[in-house]
PDB file of C-alpha atoms in Angstrom:
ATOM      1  CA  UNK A   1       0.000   0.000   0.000  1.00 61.00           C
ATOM      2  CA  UNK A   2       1.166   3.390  -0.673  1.00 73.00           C
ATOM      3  CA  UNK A   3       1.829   6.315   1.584  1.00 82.00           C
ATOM      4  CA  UNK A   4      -0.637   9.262   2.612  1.00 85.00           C
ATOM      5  CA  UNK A   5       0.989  11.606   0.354  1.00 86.00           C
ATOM      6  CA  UNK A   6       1.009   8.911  -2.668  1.00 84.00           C
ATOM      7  CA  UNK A   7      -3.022   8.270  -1.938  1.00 86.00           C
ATOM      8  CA  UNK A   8      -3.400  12.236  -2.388  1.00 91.00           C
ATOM      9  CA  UNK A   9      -1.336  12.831  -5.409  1.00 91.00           C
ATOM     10  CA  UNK A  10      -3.659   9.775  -6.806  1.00 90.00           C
ATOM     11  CA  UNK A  11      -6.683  11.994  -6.138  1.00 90.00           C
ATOM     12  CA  UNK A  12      -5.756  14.933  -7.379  1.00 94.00           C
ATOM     13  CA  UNK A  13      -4.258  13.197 -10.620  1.00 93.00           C
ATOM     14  CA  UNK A  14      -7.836  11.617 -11.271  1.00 93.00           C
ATOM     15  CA  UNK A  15      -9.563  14.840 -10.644  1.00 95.00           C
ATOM     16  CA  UNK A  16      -7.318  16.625 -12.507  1.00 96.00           C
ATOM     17  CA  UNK A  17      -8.025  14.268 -15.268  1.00 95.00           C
ATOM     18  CA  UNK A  18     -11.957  13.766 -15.021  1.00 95.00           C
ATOM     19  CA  UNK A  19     -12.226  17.988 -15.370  1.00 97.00           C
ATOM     20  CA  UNK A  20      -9.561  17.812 -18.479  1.00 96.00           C
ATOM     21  CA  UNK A  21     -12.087  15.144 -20.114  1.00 96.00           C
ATOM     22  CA  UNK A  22     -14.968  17.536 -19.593  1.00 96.00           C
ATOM     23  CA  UNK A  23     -13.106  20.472 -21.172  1.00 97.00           C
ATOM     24  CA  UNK A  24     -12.256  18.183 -24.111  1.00 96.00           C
ATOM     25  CA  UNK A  25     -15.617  16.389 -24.514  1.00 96.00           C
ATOM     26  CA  UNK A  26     -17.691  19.528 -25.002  1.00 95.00           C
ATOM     27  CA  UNK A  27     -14.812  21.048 -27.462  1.00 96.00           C
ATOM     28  CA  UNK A  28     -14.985  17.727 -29.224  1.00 95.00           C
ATOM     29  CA  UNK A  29     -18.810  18.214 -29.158  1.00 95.00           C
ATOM     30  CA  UNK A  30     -18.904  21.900 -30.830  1.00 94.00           C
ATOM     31  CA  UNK A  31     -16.326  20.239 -33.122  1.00 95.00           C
ATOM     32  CA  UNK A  32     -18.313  17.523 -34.093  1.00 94.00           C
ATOM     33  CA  UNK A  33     -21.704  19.807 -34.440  1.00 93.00           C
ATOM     34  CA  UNK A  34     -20.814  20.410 -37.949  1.00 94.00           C
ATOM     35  CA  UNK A  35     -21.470  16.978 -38.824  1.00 92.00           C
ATOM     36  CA  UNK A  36     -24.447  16.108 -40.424  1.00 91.00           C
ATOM     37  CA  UNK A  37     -26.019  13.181 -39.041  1.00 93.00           C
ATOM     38  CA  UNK A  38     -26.770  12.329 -35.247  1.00 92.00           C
ATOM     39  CA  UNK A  39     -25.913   8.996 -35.065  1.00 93.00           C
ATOM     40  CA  UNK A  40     -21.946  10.046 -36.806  1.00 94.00           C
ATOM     41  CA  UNK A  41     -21.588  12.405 -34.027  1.00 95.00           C
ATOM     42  CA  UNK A  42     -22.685  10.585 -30.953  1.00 95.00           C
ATOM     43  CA  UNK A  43     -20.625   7.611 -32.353  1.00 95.00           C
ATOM     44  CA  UNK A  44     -17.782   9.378 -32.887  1.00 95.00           C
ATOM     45  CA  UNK A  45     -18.189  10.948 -28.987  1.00 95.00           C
ATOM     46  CA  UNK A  46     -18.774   7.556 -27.586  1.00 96.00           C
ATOM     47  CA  UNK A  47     -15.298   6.118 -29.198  1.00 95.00           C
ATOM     48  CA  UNK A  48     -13.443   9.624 -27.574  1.00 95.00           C
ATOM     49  CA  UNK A  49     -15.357   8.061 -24.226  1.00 95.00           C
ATOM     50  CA  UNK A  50     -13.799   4.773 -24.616  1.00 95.00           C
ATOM     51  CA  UNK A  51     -10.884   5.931 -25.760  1.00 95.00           C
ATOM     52  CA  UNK A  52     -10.019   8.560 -22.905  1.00 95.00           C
ATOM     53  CA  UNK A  53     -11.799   7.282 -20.080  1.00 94.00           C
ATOM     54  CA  UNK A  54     -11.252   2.978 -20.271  1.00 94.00           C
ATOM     55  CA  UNK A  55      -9.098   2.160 -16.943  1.00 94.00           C
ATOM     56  CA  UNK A  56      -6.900  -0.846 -16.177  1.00 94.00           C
ATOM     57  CA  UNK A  57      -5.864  -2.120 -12.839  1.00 91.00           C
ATOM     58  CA  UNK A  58      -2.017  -1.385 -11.564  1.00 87.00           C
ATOM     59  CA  UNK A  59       0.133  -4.554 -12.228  1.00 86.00           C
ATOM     60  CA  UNK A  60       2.147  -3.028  -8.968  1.00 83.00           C
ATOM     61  CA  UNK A  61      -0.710  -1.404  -6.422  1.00 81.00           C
ATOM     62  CA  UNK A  62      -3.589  -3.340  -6.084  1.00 82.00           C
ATOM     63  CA  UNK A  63      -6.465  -0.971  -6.097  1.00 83.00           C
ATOM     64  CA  UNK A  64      -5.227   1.433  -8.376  1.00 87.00           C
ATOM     65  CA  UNK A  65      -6.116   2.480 -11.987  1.00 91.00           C
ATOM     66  CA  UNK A  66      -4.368   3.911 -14.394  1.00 92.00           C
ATOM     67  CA  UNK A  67      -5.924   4.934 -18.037  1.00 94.00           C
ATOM     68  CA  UNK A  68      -5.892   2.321 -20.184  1.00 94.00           C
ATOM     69  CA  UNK A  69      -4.300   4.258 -23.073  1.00 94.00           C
ATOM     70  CA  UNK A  70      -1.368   5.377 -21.460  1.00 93.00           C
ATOM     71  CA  UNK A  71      -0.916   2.018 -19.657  1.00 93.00           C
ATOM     72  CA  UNK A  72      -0.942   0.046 -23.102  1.00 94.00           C
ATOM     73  CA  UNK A  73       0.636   2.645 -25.121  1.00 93.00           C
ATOM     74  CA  UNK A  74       3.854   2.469 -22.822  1.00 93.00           C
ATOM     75  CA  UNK A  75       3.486  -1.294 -22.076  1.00 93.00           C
ATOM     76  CA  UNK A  76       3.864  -1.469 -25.889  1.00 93.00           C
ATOM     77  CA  UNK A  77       6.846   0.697 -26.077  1.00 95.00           C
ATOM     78  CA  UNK A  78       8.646  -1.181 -23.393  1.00 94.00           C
ATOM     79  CA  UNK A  79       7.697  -4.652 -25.555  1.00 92.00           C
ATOM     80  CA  UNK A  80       5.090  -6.128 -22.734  1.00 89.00           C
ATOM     81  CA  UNK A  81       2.888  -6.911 -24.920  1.00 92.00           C
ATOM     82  CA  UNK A  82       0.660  -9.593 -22.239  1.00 91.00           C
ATOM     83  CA  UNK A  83       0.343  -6.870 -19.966  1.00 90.00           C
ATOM     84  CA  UNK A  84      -0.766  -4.267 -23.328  1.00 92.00           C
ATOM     85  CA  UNK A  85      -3.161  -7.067 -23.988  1.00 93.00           C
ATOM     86  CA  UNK A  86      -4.800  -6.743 -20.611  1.00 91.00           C
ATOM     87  CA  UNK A  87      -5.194  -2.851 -21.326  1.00 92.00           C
ATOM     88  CA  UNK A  88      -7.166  -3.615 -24.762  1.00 93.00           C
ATOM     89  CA  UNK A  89      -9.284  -6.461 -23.349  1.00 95.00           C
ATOM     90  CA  UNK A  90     -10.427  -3.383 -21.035  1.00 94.00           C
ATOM     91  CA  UNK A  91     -10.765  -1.474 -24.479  1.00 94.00           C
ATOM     92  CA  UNK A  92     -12.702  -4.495 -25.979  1.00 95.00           C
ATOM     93  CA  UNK A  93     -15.203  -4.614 -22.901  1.00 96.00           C
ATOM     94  CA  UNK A  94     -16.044  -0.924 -22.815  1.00 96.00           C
ATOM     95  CA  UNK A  95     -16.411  -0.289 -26.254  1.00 96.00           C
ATOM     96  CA  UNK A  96     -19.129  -3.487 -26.374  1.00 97.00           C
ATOM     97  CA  UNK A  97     -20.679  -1.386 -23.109  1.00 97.00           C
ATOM     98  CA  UNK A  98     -20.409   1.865 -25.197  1.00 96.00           C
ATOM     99  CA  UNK A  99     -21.648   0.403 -28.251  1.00 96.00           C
ATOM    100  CA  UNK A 100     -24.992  -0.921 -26.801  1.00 97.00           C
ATOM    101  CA  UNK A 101     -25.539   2.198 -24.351  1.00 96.00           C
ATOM    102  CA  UNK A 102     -24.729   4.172 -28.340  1.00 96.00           C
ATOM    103  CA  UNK A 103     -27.582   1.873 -30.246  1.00 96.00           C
ATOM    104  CA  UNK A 104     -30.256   2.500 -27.004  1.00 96.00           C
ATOM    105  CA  UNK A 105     -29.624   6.185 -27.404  1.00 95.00           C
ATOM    106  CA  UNK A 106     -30.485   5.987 -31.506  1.00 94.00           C
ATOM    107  CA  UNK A 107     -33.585   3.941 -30.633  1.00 95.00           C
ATOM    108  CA  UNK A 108     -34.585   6.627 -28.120  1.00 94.00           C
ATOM    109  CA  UNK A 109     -33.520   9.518 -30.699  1.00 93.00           C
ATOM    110  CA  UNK A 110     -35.507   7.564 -33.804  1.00 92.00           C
ATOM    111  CA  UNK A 111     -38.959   7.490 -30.810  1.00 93.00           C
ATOM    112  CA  UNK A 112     -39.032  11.186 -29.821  1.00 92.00           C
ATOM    113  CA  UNK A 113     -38.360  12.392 -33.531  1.00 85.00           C
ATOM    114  CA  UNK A 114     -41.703  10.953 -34.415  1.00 73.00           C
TER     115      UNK A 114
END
């Protein structure tokens, strides 16, 4: 287990990070406004969801989670590719999540249009 002052820099680094992802979301979104179609834009903001905000567990501190894009990314640089592969089986699972949760919200925009 890690120290006081480790447990607080691991706070601050995931709040820190969740208020970056709004800022970036909703500049993605105005981006992505000048695309024609609904279901293009909410698919496209769905993969930026998986994408940024799929976590995997610490190989060295139980507990802890580190974003799965910069955990595989330098796993993959170093050569470890098993523990890469445990990054994009998290990857795999939330974009299955992300891809049912998109096709509900088409169903639901495709019933209040009418």
């Amino acid at each position: 287990m890690m120290d006081t002052d480790a447990s607080l820099a691991y706070g601050v680094f995931w709040a820190a990070y969740a208020v970056a992802f709004v800022v970036f979301f909703y500049m993605m979104k105005s981006l992505f406004r000048v695309l024609p179609f609904y279901g293009l834009r909410t698919l496209l903001l769905s993969a930026l969801v998986v994408l940024v905000l799929t976590p995997v567990e610490s190989p060295d501190v139980a507990g802890w989670w580190i974003p799965a894009w910069l955990f595989a990314g330098y796993e993959l640089i170093l050569g470890d590719t098993d523990a890469a592969g445990r990054a994009l089986f998290n990857f795999s699972i939330a974009a299955i999540v992300m891809l049912l949760v998109w096709i509900l919200d088409l169903v639901r925009y495709r019933l209040v249009r009418k």
